[in-house]
PDB file of N, CA, C and O in Angstrom:
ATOM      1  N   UNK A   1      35.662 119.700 -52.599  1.00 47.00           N
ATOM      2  CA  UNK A   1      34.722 120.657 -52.060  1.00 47.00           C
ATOM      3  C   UNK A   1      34.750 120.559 -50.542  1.00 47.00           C
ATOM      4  O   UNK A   1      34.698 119.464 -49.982  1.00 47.00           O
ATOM      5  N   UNK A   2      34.848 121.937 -49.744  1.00 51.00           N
ATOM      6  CA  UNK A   2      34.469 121.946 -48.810  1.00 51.00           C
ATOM      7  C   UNK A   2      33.282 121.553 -47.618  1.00 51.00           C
ATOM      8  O   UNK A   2      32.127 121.941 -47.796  1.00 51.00           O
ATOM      9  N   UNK A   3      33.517 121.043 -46.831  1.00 53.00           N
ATOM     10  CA  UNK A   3      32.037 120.610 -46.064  1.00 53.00           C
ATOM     11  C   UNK A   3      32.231 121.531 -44.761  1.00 53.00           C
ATOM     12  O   UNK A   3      33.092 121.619 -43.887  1.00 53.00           O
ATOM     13  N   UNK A   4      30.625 122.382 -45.143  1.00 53.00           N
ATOM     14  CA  UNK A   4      30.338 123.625 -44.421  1.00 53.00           C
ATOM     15  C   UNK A   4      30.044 123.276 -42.982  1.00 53.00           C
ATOM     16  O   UNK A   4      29.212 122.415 -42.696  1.00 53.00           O
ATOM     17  N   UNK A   5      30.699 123.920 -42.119  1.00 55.00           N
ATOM     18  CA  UNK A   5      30.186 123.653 -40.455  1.00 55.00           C
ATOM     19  C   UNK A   5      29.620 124.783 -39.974  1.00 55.00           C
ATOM     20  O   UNK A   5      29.975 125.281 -38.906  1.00 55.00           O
ATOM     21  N   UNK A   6      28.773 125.234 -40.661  1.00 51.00           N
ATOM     22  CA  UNK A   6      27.240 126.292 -40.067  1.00 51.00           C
ATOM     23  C   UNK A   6      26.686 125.349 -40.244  1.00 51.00           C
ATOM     24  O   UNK A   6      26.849 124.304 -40.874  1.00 51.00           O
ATOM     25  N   UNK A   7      25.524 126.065 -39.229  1.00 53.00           N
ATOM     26  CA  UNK A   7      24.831 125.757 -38.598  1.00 53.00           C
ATOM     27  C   UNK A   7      23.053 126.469 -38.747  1.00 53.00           C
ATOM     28  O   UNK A   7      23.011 127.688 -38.581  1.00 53.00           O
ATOM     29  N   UNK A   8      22.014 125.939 -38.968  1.00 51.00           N
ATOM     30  CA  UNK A   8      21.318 126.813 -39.012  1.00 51.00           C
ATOM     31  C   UNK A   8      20.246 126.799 -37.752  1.00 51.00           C
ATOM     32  O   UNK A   8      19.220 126.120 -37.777  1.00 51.00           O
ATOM     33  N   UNK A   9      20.589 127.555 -36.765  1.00 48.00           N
ATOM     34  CA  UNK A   9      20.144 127.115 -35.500  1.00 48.00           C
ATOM     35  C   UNK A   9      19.207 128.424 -34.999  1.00 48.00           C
ATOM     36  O   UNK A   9      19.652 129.456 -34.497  1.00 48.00           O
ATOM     37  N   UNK A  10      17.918 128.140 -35.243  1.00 47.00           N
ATOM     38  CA  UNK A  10      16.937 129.409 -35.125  1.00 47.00           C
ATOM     39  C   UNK A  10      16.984 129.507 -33.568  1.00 47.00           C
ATOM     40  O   UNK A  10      16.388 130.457 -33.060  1.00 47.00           O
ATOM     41  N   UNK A  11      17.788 128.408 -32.568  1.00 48.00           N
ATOM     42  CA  UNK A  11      16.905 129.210 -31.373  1.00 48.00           C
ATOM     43  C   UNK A  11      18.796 130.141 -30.810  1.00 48.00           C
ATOM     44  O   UNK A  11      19.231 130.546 -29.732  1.00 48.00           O
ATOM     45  N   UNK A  12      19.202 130.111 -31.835  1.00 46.00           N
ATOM     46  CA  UNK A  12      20.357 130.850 -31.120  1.00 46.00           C
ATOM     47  C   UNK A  12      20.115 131.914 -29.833  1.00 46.00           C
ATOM     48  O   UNK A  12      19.099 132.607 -29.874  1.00 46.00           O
ATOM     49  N   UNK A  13      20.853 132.024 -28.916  1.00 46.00           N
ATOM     50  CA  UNK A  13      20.741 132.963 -28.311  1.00 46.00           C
ATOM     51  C   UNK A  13      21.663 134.696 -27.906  1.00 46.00           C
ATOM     52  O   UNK A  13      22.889 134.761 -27.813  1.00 46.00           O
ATOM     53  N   UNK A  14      20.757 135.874 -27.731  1.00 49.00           N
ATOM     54  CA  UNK A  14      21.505 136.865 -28.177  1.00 49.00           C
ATOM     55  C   UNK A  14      22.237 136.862 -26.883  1.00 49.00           C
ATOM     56  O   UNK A  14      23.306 137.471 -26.927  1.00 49.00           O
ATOM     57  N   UNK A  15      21.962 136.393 -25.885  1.00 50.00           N
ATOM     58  CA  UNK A  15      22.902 136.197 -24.361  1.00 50.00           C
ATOM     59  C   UNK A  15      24.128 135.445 -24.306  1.00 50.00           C
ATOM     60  O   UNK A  15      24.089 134.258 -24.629  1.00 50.00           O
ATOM     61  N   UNK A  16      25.305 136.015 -23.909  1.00 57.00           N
ATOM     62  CA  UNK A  16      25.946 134.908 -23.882  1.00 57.00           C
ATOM     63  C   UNK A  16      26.194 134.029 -22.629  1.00 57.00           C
ATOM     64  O   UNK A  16      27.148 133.251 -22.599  1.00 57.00           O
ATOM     65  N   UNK A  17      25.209 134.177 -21.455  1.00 54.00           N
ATOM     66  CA  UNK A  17      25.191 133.352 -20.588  1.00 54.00           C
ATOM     67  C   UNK A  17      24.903 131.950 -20.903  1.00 54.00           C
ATOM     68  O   UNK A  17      23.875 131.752 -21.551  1.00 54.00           O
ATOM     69  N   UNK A  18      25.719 130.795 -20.519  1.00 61.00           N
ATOM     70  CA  UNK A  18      25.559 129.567 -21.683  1.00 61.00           C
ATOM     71  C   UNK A  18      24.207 129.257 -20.927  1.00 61.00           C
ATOM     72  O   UNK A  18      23.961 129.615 -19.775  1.00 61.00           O
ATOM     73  N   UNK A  19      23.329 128.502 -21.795  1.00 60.00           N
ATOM     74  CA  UNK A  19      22.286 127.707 -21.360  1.00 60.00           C
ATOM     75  C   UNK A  19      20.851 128.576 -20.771  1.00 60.00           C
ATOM     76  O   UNK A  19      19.770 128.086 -20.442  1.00 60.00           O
ATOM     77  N   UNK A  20      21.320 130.188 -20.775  1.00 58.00           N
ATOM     78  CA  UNK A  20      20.242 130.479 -20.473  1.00 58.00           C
ATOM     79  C   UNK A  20      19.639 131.578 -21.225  1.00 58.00           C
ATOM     80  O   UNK A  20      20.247 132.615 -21.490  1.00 58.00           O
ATOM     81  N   UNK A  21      17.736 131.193 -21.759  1.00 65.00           N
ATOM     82  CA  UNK A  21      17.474 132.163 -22.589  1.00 65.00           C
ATOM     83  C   UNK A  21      17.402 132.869 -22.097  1.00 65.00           C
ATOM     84  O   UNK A  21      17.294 133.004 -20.878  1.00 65.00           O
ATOM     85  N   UNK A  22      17.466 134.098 -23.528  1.00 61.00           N
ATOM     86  CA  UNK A  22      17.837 135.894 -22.845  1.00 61.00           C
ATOM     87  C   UNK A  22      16.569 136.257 -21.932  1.00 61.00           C
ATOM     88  O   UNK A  22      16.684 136.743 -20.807  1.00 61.00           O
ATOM     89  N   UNK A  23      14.934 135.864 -22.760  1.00 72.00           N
ATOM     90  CA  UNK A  23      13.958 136.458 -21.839  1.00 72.00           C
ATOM     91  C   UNK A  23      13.794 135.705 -20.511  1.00 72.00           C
ATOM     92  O   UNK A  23      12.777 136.035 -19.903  1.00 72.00           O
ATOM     93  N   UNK A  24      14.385 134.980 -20.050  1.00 87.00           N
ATOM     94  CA  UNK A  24      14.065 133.918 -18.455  1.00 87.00           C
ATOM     95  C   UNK A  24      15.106 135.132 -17.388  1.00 87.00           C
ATOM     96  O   UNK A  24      14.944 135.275 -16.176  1.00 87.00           O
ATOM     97  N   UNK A  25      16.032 135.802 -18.151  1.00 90.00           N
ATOM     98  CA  UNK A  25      16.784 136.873 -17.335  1.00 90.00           C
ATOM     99  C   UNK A  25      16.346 138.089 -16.562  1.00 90.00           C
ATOM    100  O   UNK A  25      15.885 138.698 -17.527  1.00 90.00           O
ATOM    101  N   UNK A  26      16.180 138.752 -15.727  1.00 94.00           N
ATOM    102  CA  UNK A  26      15.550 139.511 -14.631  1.00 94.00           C
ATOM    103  C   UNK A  26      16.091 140.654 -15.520  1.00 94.00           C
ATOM    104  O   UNK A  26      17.103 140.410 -16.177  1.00 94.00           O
ATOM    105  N   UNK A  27      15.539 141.841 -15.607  1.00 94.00           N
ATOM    106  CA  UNK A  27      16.056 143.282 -16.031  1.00 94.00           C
ATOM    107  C   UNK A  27      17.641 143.832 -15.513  1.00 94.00           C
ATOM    108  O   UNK A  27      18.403 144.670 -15.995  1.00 94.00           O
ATOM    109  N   UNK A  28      17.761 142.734 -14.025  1.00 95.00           N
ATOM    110  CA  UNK A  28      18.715 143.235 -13.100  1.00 95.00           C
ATOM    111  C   UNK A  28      19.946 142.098 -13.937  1.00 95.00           C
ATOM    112  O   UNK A  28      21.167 142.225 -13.850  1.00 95.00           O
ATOM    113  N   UNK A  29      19.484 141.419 -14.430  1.00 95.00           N
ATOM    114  CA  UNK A  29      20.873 139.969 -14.725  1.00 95.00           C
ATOM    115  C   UNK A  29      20.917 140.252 -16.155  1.00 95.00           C
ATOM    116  O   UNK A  29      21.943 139.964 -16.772  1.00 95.00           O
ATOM    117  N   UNK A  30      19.762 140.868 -16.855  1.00 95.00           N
ATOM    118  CA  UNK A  30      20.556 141.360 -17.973  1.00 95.00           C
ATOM    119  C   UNK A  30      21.319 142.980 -18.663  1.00 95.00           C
ATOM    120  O   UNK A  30      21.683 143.429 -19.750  1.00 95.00           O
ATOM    121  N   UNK A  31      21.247 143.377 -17.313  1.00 96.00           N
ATOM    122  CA  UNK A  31      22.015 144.912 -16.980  1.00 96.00           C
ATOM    123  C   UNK A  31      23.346 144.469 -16.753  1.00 96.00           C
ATOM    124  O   UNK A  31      24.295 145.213 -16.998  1.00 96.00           O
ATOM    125  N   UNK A  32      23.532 143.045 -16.198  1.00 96.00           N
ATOM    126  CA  UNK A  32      24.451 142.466 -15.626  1.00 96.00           C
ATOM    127  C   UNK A  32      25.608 142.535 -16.740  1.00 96.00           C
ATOM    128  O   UNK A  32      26.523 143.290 -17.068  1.00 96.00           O
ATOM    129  N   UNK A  33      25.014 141.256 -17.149  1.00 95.00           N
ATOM    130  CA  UNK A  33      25.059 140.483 -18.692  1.00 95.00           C
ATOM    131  C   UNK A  33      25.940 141.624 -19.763  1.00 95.00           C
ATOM    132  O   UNK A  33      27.108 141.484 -20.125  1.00 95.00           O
ATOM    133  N   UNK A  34      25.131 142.613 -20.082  1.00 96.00           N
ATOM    134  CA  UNK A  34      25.433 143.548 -21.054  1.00 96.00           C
ATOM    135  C   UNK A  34      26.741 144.155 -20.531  1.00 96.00           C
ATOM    136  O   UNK A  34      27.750 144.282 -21.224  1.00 96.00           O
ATOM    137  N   UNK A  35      26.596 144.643 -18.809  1.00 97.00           N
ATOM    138  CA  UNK A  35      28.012 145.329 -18.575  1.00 97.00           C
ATOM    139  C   UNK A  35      29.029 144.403 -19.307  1.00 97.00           C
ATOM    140  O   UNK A  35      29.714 144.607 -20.310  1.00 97.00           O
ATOM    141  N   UNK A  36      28.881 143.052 -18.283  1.00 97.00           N
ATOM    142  CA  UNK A  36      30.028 141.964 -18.358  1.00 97.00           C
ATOM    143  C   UNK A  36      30.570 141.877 -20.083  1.00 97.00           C
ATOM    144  O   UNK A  36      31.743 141.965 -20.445  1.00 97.00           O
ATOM    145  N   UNK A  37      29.770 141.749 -20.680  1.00 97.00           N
ATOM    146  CA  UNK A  37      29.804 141.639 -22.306  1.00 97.00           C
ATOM    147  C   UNK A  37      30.220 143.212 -22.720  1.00 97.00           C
ATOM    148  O   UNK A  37      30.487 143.312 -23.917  1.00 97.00           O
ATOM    149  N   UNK A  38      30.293 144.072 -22.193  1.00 97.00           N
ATOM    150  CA  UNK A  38      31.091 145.160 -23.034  1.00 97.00           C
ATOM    151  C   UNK A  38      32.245 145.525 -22.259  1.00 97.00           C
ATOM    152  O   UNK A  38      32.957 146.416 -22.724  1.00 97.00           O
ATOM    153  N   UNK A  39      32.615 144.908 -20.970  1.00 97.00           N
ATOM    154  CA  UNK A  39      34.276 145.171 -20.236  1.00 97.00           C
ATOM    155  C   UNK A  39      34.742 144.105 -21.581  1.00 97.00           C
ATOM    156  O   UNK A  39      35.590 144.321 -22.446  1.00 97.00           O
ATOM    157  N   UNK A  40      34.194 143.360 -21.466  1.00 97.00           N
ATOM    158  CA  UNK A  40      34.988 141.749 -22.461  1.00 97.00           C
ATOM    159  C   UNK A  40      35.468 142.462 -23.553  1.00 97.00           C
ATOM    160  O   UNK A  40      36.648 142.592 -23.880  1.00 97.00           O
ATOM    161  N   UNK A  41      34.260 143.019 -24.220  1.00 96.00           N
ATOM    162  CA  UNK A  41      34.889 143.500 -25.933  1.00 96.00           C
ATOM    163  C   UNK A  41      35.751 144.601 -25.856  1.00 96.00           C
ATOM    164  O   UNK A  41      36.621 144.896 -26.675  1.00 96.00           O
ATOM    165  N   UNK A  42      35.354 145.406 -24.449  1.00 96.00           N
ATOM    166  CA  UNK A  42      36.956 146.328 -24.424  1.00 96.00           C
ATOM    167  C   UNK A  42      38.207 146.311 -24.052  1.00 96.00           C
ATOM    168  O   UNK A  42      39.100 147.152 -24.158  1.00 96.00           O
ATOM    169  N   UNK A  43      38.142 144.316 -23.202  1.00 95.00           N
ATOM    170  CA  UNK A  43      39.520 144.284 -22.513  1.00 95.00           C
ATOM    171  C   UNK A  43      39.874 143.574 -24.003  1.00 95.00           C
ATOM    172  O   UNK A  43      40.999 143.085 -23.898  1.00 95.00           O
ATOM    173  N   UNK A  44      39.331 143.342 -25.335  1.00 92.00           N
ATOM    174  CA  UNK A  44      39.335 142.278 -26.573  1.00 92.00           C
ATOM    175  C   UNK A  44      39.984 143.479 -27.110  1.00 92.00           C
ATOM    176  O   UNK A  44      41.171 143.607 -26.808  1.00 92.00           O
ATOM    177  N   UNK A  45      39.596 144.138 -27.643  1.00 90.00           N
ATOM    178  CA  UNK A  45      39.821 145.058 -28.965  1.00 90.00           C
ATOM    179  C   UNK A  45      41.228 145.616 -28.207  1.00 90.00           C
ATOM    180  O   UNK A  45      42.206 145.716 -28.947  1.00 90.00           O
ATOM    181  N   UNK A  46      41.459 146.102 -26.338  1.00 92.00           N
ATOM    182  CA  UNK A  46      42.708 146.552 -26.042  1.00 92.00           C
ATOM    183  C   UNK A  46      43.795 145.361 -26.376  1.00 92.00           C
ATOM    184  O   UNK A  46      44.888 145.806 -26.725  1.00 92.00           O
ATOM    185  N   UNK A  47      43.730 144.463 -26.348  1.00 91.00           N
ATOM    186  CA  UNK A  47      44.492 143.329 -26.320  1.00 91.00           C
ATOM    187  C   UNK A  47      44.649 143.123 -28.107  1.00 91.00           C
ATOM    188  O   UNK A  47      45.739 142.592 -28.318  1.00 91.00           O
ATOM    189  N   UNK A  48      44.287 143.248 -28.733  1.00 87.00           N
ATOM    190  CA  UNK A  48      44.070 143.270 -30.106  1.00 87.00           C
ATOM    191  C   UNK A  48      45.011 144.534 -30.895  1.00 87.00           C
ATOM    192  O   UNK A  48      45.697 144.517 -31.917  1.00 87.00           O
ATOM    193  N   UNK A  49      44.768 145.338 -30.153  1.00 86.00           N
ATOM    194  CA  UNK A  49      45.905 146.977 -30.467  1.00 86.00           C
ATOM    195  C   UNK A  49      47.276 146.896 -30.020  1.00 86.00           C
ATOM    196  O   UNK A  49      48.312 147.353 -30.504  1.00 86.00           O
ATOM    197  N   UNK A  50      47.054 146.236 -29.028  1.00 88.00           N
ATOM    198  CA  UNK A  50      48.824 146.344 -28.362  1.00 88.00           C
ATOM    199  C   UNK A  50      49.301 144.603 -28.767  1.00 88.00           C
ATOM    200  O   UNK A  50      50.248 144.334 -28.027  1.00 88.00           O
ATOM    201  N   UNK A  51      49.077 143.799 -29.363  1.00 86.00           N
ATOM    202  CA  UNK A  51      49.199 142.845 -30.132  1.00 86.00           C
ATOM    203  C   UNK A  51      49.185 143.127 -31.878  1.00 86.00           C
ATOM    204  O   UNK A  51      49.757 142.396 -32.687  1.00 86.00           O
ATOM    205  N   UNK A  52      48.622 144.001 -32.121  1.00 78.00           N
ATOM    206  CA  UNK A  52      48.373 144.272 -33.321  1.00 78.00           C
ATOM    207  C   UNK A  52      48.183 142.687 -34.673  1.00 78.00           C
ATOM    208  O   UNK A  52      48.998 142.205 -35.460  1.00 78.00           O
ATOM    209  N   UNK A  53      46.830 142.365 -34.385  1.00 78.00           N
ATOM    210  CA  UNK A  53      46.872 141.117 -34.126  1.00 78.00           C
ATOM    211  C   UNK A  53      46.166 140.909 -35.895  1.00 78.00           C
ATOM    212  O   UNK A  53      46.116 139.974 -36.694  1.00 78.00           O
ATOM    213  N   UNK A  54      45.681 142.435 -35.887  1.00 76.00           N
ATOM    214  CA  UNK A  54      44.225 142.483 -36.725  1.00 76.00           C
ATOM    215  C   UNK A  54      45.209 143.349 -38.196  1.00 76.00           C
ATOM    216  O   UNK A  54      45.531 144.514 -37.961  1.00 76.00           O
ATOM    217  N   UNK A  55      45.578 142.833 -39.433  1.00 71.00           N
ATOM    218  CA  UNK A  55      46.291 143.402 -39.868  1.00 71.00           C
ATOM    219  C   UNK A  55      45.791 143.914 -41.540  1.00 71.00           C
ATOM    220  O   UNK A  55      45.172 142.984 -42.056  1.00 71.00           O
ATOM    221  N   UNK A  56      45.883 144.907 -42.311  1.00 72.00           N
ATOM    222  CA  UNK A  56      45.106 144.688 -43.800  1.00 72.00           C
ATOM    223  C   UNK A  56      46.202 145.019 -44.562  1.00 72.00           C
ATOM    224  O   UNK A  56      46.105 145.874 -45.442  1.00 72.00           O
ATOM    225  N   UNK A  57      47.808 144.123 -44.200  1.00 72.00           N
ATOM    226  CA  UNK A  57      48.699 143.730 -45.119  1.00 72.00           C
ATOM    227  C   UNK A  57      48.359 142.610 -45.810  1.00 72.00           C
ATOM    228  O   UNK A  57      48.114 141.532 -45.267  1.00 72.00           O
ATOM    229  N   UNK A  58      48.322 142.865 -47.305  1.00 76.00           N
ATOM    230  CA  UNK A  58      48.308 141.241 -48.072  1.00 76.00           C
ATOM    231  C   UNK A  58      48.318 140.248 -47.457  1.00 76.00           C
ATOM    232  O   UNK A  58      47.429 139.481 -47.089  1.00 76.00           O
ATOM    233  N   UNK A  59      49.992 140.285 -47.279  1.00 75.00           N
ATOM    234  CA  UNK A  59      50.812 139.181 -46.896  1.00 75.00           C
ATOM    235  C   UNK A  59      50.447 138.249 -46.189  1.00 75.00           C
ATOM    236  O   UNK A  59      50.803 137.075 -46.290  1.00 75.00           O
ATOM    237  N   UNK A  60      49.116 139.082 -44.809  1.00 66.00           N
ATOM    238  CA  UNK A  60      48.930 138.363 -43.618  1.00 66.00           C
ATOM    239  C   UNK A  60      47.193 137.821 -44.283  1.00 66.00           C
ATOM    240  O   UNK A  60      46.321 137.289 -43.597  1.00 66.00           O
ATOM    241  N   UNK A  61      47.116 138.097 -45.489  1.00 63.00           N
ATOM    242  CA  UNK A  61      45.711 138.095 -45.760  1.00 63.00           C
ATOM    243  C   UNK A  61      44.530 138.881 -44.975  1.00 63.00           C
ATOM    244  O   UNK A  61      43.455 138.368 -44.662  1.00 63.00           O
ATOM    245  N   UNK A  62      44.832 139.918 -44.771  1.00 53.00           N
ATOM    246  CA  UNK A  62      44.323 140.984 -43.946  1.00 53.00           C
ATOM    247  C   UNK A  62      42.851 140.872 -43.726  1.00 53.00           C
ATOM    248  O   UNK A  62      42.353 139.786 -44.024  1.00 53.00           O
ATOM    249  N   UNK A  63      42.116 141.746 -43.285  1.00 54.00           N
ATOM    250  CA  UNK A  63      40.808 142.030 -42.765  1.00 54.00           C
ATOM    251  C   UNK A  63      40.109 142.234 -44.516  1.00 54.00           C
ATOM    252  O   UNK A  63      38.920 142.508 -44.678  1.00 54.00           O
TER     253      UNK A  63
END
């Protein structure tokens, strides 16, 4: 049997600035925050297409 590495960690945070909670953030640092976090997931998903990384062949055990 497998031994599970979750975690059940209620104070997770929805920021990914490390170490800091989301509400201690100024309106202005989490305008910030959100840009920075959606260039990321669009320079991710471009890098992901022209890699074709993400596949739903069997073989590769797909999505």
């Amino acid at each position: 049997m497998m031994k599970s590495t979750t975690t059940n960690n209620h104070d997770a945070q929805p920021c990914s600035t490390p170490g800091v909670k989301h509400s201690a953030l100024t309106p202005e640092q989490r305008e910030d925050q959100r840009q920075y976090d959606k260039e990321f997931i669009h320079v991710m998903n471009e890098f992901i297409a022209k890699t074709e990384l993400l596949s739903d062949d069997p073989f590769f055990g797909g999505i």
